Amino acid sequence: MSEAYFPVGPGLGMEENFLSLDDILMSQEKLPGRAESVLPRLAMLLGQGAGSAESIPEGSKLEIPLWLAKGLHDSKRRIISVELPKIFKEAWRTVFSADANVVDLHKMGPYYYGFGSQLLNFENPENPEIAQTILQTFIARFRRIMDSSQNAYNEDTSALVARLDELERALFQVGQKGLNDFQCWEKGQASQITASSLVQNYGKRKLTEVDG
Amino acid sequence: MEPAEVEFLAEKELVTIVPNFSLDRIHLIGGDLGPFNPGLPVEVPVWLAINLKQRQKCRLIPPEWMDVGKLEEIRDQERKEDTFTPMPSPYYMELTKLLLNYASDNIPRADEIRTLVKDTWDTRMAKLRLSADSFVRQQEVHAKLDNLTLMEINTAGTFLTQALDHMYKLRTNLQPGESSHSQDF
């Protein structure tokens, strides 16, 4: 227990963790959608118009962040309807099932797993396939993350993590930490007393000069 | 658990020393030790052995498995088998590190021993990773691994449990069971 504080982790699955910074960032990702009814005076907010009194006509295409989409989505009062972003559509799903290791998940939206899980909240006939694809992608990429995180000691890992999304990066960090702890123990550094990282940046106090 | 904690647990193992001082039997909370007579071998826990060695009050006798021939056999058998072979001591990694760091003058061919133990460790870790990968790939519910030592479990454990947590949550996505938190206005 040498951590100074524990950040709240992302709540994976169809629930989000309210206090998790990762989840907050993830829900900012945009979804394509359509306005089902007229949205009065909201044109500027949603980036569609220039005047503060313009409204969004019915049926126009919008890019909505996830948090807004979840709030406005309701099958009874049809305000907006959402579509799947293209990486969760059929074409990309077959790419993932062919070989998930070559996909650059960081470029596809750095929160692939979290975002995909949140999409399952909207009713959509393709939901089971989406859920299956996300799971299979994770399983396929697991081996590579495990191998690269447990074997890269004291190297520059930026090439290895470049193609991982945030969830996988967190796992990579955990693997690295396990490896580093073990190596550090084996070298005998575990029993050396070192200054805590929290206080290393405090400058030494100097005597204040007093005039006169 | 940190490696230092696993090492702490390993220090309870008994090892033989030859003291150069004499002392009557001492009564500690964990048990009795001694009596110590110069030149007569006696079994003590590793923490005491290391301490005495650092104060130059004893000579360490390596455990019988810490021998080049025996370790070569163990390493070859580990490479042949697909499962984990029983290790001579459940704390072989920690004991090797401690004894070779503090008492390498009492242990013949210390460098070779270090290399052999490291080879065996690498083979076992590779097997562990292979087993973890097939576990995840087939989405098994439980797995049983015999003859793993605590240090190996500790090094690979956090990563594996976190990955399995994520996998579990992704799997529960597949059942859209009604944990309905939708509100109707």
XYZ file of C-alpha atoms in Angstrom:
397
model
C 0.000 0.000 0.000
C 2.450 2.613 -1.114
C 0.023 4.727 -3.119
C -0.769 8.204 -1.949
C -4.357 8.156 -3.099
C -6.627 5.865 -5.052
C -8.429 7.408 -8.015
C -11.923 6.099 -8.685
C -11.710 3.699 -11.588
C -14.031 3.566 -14.562
C -17.169 1.547 -14.007
C -17.079 -0.839 -16.895
C -20.222 -2.383 -18.181
C -23.516 -0.679 -18.629
C -23.133 1.410 -15.494
C -20.817 4.359 -15.217
C -19.050 5.426 -12.072
C -20.259 8.910 -11.259
C -16.989 10.011 -9.672
C -14.623 8.455 -12.163
C -12.638 10.899 -14.298
C -12.166 8.271 -16.962
C -15.904 7.824 -17.269
C -16.476 11.566 -17.461
C -13.964 11.874 -20.284
C -15.410 8.879 -21.986
C -18.931 10.196 -21.975
C -17.751 13.283 -23.831
C -17.237 11.216 -26.966
C -19.721 12.033 -29.686
C -22.415 9.881 -31.207
C -24.099 10.495 -34.507
C -27.828 11.040 -34.176
C -30.878 12.796 -35.545
C -33.213 15.285 -33.982
C -36.685 13.775 -33.983
C -38.532 16.940 -33.145
C -37.800 20.623 -33.408
C -35.311 21.781 -30.790
C -36.112 25.429 -30.183
C -33.264 27.876 -29.749
C -30.623 25.238 -29.255
C -28.866 25.630 -32.562
C -25.829 27.415 -31.157
C -25.362 24.965 -28.320
C -25.195 22.040 -30.640
C -22.914 23.773 -33.071
C -25.406 24.102 -35.872
C -26.210 27.777 -36.146
C -24.849 31.178 -35.370
C -27.745 33.026 -33.807
C -28.970 32.429 -30.312
C -32.579 32.188 -31.423
C -32.238 29.600 -34.113
C -33.764 26.255 -33.631
C -32.802 22.930 -35.027
C -35.311 21.634 -37.541
C -36.739 18.187 -37.296
C -34.713 15.405 -38.828
C -31.368 17.148 -38.980
C -28.225 15.197 -38.250
C -26.354 15.983 -35.062
C -23.210 14.868 -33.262
C -24.175 14.573 -29.635
C -21.897 13.743 -26.703
C -22.823 10.548 -24.912
C -23.918 12.197 -21.673
C -26.426 14.333 -23.548
C -27.614 11.414 -25.630
C -28.246 9.305 -22.552
C -30.169 12.083 -20.898
C -32.349 12.914 -23.902
C -32.956 9.375 -25.021
C -36.429 8.144 -24.329
C -38.547 5.908 -26.486
C -41.730 7.723 -25.564
C -40.834 11.377 -25.985
C -38.874 11.208 -29.138
C -36.437 14.050 -28.883
C -33.400 12.514 -30.521
C -32.529 9.151 -31.946
C -29.019 7.793 -31.973
C -27.170 5.689 -34.460
C -24.140 3.553 -33.959
C -20.776 5.175 -34.547
C -19.035 3.564 -37.459
C -16.556 1.495 -35.459
C -19.409 -0.453 -33.939
C -21.089 -1.106 -37.232
C -21.033 -4.308 -39.222
C -17.994 -3.501 -41.361
C -15.683 -2.769 -38.470
C -17.077 -5.661 -36.465
C -15.812 -8.073 -39.083
C -12.408 -6.404 -38.973
C -12.289 -6.956 -35.247
C -13.297 -10.555 -35.508
C -10.686 -11.211 -38.189
C -7.739 -9.974 -36.184
C -8.205 -7.673 -33.269
C -4.525 -7.194 -32.650
C -3.806 -4.955 -35.593
C -6.448 -2.357 -34.857
C -5.258 0.916 -33.426
C -7.809 1.232 -30.646
C -6.429 4.507 -29.445
C -7.263 6.181 -32.694
C -10.719 4.653 -32.800
C -11.763 6.600 -29.775
C -9.574 6.089 -26.757
C -12.441 4.601 -24.776
C -13.543 1.768 -27.010
C -14.629 -0.667 -24.333
C -16.308 1.851 -22.083
C -18.096 3.616 -24.887
C -19.192 0.366 -26.453
C -20.625 -0.792 -23.152
C -22.530 2.454 -22.761
C -24.014 2.080 -26.234
C -25.767 -1.040 -25.046
C -27.990 1.226 -22.990
C -29.784 2.409 -26.103
C -32.145 -0.150 -27.555
C -30.756 -1.338 -30.801
C -31.301 -4.667 -32.491
C -27.576 -5.151 -32.968
C -26.754 -4.970 -29.241
C -25.912 -8.649 -28.701
C -23.463 -8.610 -31.574
C -21.851 -5.440 -30.315
C -21.459 -6.894 -26.834
C -19.995 -10.081 -28.260
C -17.563 -8.165 -30.446
C -16.294 -6.059 -27.569
C -15.722 -9.138 -25.455
C -13.941 -11.033 -28.199
C -11.721 -8.062 -28.973
C -10.643 -7.869 -25.375
C -9.878 -11.569 -25.218
C -7.868 -11.499 -28.411
C -5.755 -8.545 -27.358
C -5.211 -9.776 -23.819
C -2.246 -11.953 -24.713
C -0.328 -9.193 -26.357
C -0.887 -6.773 -23.486
C 0.222 -9.372 -20.976
C 3.373 -10.271 -22.854
C 4.428 -6.744 -23.607
C 3.760 -5.429 -20.122
C 5.564 -8.249 -18.347
C 8.628 -8.240 -20.535
C 9.458 -4.598 -21.110
C 11.633 -3.610 -18.209
C 13.237 -0.180 -18.228
C 12.461 0.432 -21.855
C 10.574 3.103 -23.660
C 7.097 1.668 -23.875
C 5.468 4.379 -25.946
C 5.562 2.254 -29.075
C 3.862 -0.580 -27.234
C 1.024 1.437 -25.726
C 0.353 3.601 -28.761
C -2.322 1.299 -30.102
C -4.070 0.480 -26.847
C -7.171 2.163 -25.581
C -7.424 3.592 -22.078
C -8.652 0.447 -20.380
C -5.837 -1.572 -21.885
C -3.340 1.097 -20.933
C -4.410 0.851 -17.322
C -3.918 -2.903 -17.454
C -0.525 -2.384 -19.040
C 0.467 -0.103 -16.180
C -0.539 -2.732 -13.658
C 1.530 -5.345 -15.424
C 4.507 -3.017 -15.587
C 4.183 -2.224 -11.929
C 4.245 -5.900 -11.012
C 7.350 -6.391 -13.093
C 9.087 -3.292 -11.775
C 8.343 -4.169 -8.175
C 9.811 -7.606 -8.654
C 12.949 -6.359 -10.380
C 13.437 -3.639 -7.814
C 13.143 -6.190 -5.035
C 15.576 -8.493 -6.701
C 18.148 -5.758 -6.960
C 17.770 -5.142 -3.284
C 16.274 -1.703 -3.648
C 13.128 -2.685 -1.818
C 14.867 -2.402 1.518
C 16.585 0.907 0.801
C 15.002 3.973 2.245
C 14.213 6.549 -0.417
C 12.489 9.889 -0.167
C 8.781 9.690 -0.877
C 7.707 11.030 -4.232
C 5.273 13.352 -2.476
C 7.957 15.372 -0.756
C 10.724 15.261 -3.291
C 9.655 18.499 -4.862
C 9.593 20.537 -1.701
C 12.505 22.951 -1.835
C 14.676 23.171 1.188
C 13.579 25.988 3.397
C 15.907 28.909 3.418
C 16.311 31.433 6.174
C 14.360 34.496 5.164
C 16.489 37.594 5.001
C 15.306 40.140 7.453
C 16.229 43.727 6.718
C 17.707 45.903 9.340
C 1.282 -7.892 -1.763
C 4.689 -6.474 -2.374
C 7.747 -8.639 -3.032
C 9.197 -7.376 0.227
C 6.225 -8.834 2.102
C 6.630 -12.191 0.411
C 10.288 -12.090 1.361
C 9.279 -11.417 4.949
C 7.180 -14.564 4.957
C 10.037 -16.508 3.398
C 12.368 -15.548 6.196
C 10.610 -17.959 8.520
C 12.071 -20.929 6.706
C 14.725 -22.871 8.579
C 18.314 -23.069 7.430
C 21.414 -24.641 8.974
C 24.243 -22.504 10.329
C 27.479 -23.145 12.167
C 27.880 -20.467 14.851
C 31.194 -19.311 16.258
C 29.811 -18.216 19.610
C 27.991 -19.988 22.367
C 24.643 -19.171 23.800
C 22.081 -21.037 25.791
C 18.712 -21.918 24.442
C 16.676 -18.737 23.819
C 12.940 -18.631 24.156
C 11.166 -16.497 21.592
C 7.452 -16.025 21.039
C 7.585 -18.150 17.891
C 9.460 -20.996 19.506
C 12.782 -21.935 21.041
C 16.159 -21.578 19.354
C 19.481 -22.985 20.245
C 21.521 -23.837 22.225
C 24.384 -22.431 20.162
C 27.804 -24.011 20.465
C 30.789 -23.000 18.358
C 31.358 -25.435 15.525
C 28.129 -27.371 15.945
C 25.469 -26.967 13.256
C 22.078 -25.731 14.394
C 18.848 -24.914 12.567
C 17.588 -21.356 12.758
C 15.129 -19.221 10.762
C 16.587 -17.316 7.845
C 16.080 -13.900 9.408
C 18.342 -14.846 12.290
C 20.853 -16.564 10.025
C 21.243 -13.467 7.851
C 21.582 -11.238 10.869
C 24.244 -13.424 12.436
C 26.086 -13.682 9.161
C 26.140 -9.908 8.778
C 27.669 -9.654 12.239
C 30.138 -12.377 11.278
C 28.971 -14.691 13.979
C 28.235 -17.743 11.895
C 28.822 -19.617 8.683
C 25.859 -20.554 6.508
C 25.392 -24.030 5.117
C 23.453 -23.983 1.827
C 20.266 -26.052 1.782
C 20.679 -29.383 0.041
C 18.689 -28.324 -3.018
C 20.979 -25.355 -3.636
C 23.456 -27.382 -5.630
C 24.297 -27.084 -9.318
C 23.476 -30.683 -10.248
C 20.153 -30.735 -8.493
C 19.108 -27.344 -9.868
C 20.010 -28.435 -13.384
C 17.758 -31.451 -12.971
C 14.937 -29.260 -11.712
C 15.377 -26.823 -14.551
C 15.353 -29.567 -17.183
C 12.319 -31.187 -15.711
C 10.527 -27.848 -15.619
C 11.245 -27.362 -19.299
C 9.993 -30.814 -20.203
C 6.700 -30.754 -18.364
C 3.683 -28.709 -19.362
C 2.461 -28.340 -15.834
C 4.336 -26.950 -12.877
C 6.758 -29.283 -11.132
C 7.010 -29.189 -7.360
C 9.765 -26.885 -6.231
C 12.276 -27.887 -3.537
C 11.102 -25.078 -1.365
C 7.984 -22.938 -1.589
C 10.228 -19.909 -1.277
C 13.045 -20.881 -3.585
C 13.300 -17.481 -5.228
C 13.527 -15.509 -2.005
C 15.931 -17.925 -0.361
C 18.180 -17.832 -3.384
C 18.252 -14.066 -3.385
C 18.875 -13.760 0.348
C 21.493 -16.444 0.638
C 23.355 -15.462 -2.486
C 23.404 -11.805 -1.557
C 24.546 -12.168 2.011
C 26.405 -15.464 2.133
C 27.787 -16.117 -1.316
C 31.156 -16.993 0.154
C 29.606 -19.978 1.899
C 27.927 -21.279 -1.247
C 29.988 -22.983 -3.924
C 29.435 -21.906 -7.564
C 27.068 -19.130 -6.548
C 26.833 -17.513 -9.989
C 25.801 -20.715 -11.684
C 23.196 -21.285 -9.057
C 21.829 -17.815 -9.618
C 21.598 -18.410 -13.360
C 19.931 -21.791 -12.958
C 17.319 -20.465 -10.559
C 16.617 -17.532 -12.869
C 16.157 -19.923 -15.798
C 13.712 -22.010 -13.819
C 11.848 -18.866 -12.770
C 11.571 -17.668 -16.375
C 10.267 -21.031 -17.536
C 7.638 -21.084 -14.808
C 6.520 -17.517 -15.490
C 6.176 -18.309 -19.172
C 4.030 -21.331 -18.326
C 1.925 -19.170 -16.039
C 1.304 -16.657 -18.790
C 0.433 -19.365 -21.290
C -2.018 -20.835 -18.829
C -3.552 -17.417 -18.132
C -3.946 -16.770 -21.829
C -5.728 -20.050 -22.487
C -7.885 -19.409 -19.419
C -9.032 -16.073 -20.817
C -9.399 -17.310 -24.357
C -11.731 -20.108 -23.402
C -13.528 -17.987 -20.806
C -13.236 -20.697 -18.211
C -14.852 -20.211 -14.873
C -12.068 -21.554 -12.708
C -8.626 -23.053 -13.080
C -6.407 -25.042 -10.762
C -2.660 -24.654 -10.787
C -0.533 -26.826 -8.554
C 2.922 -26.153 -7.264
C 2.993 -22.421 -7.745
C 4.980 -20.398 -5.254
C 3.744 -17.233 -3.616
C 6.262 -15.006 -5.360
C 5.112 -16.125 -8.800
C 1.472 -15.648 -7.901
C 2.244 -12.231 -6.488
C 4.107 -10.983 -9.550
C 1.475 -12.045 -12.058
C -1.570 -11.863 -9.834
C -2.673 -8.237 -9.888
C -2.656 -8.029 -13.645
C -4.574 -11.267 -14.038
C -7.272 -10.412 -11.510
C -7.853 -6.981 -13.014
C -8.076 -8.364 -16.511
C -10.520 -10.999 -15.338
C -12.616 -8.307 -13.614
C -12.877 -6.430 -16.889
C -13.734 -9.570 -18.744
C -16.441 -10.398 -16.245
C -18.033 -6.984 -16.612
C -17.920 -7.242 -20.381
C -19.545 -10.632 -20.134
C -22.418 -9.343 -18.044
C -23.093 -6.932 -20.891
C -24.151 -9.922 -22.921
C -27.136 -10.481 -20.688
C -29.246 -7.360 -20.862
C -30.809 -8.296 -17.544
C -33.086 -5.618 -16.279
C -31.233 -3.513 -13.805
C -33.523 -0.825 -14.961
C -32.683 2.626 -13.876
C -34.740 4.315 -16.516
C -37.202 6.825 -15.262
C -40.399 7.890 -16.883
C -41.246 11.542 -16.714
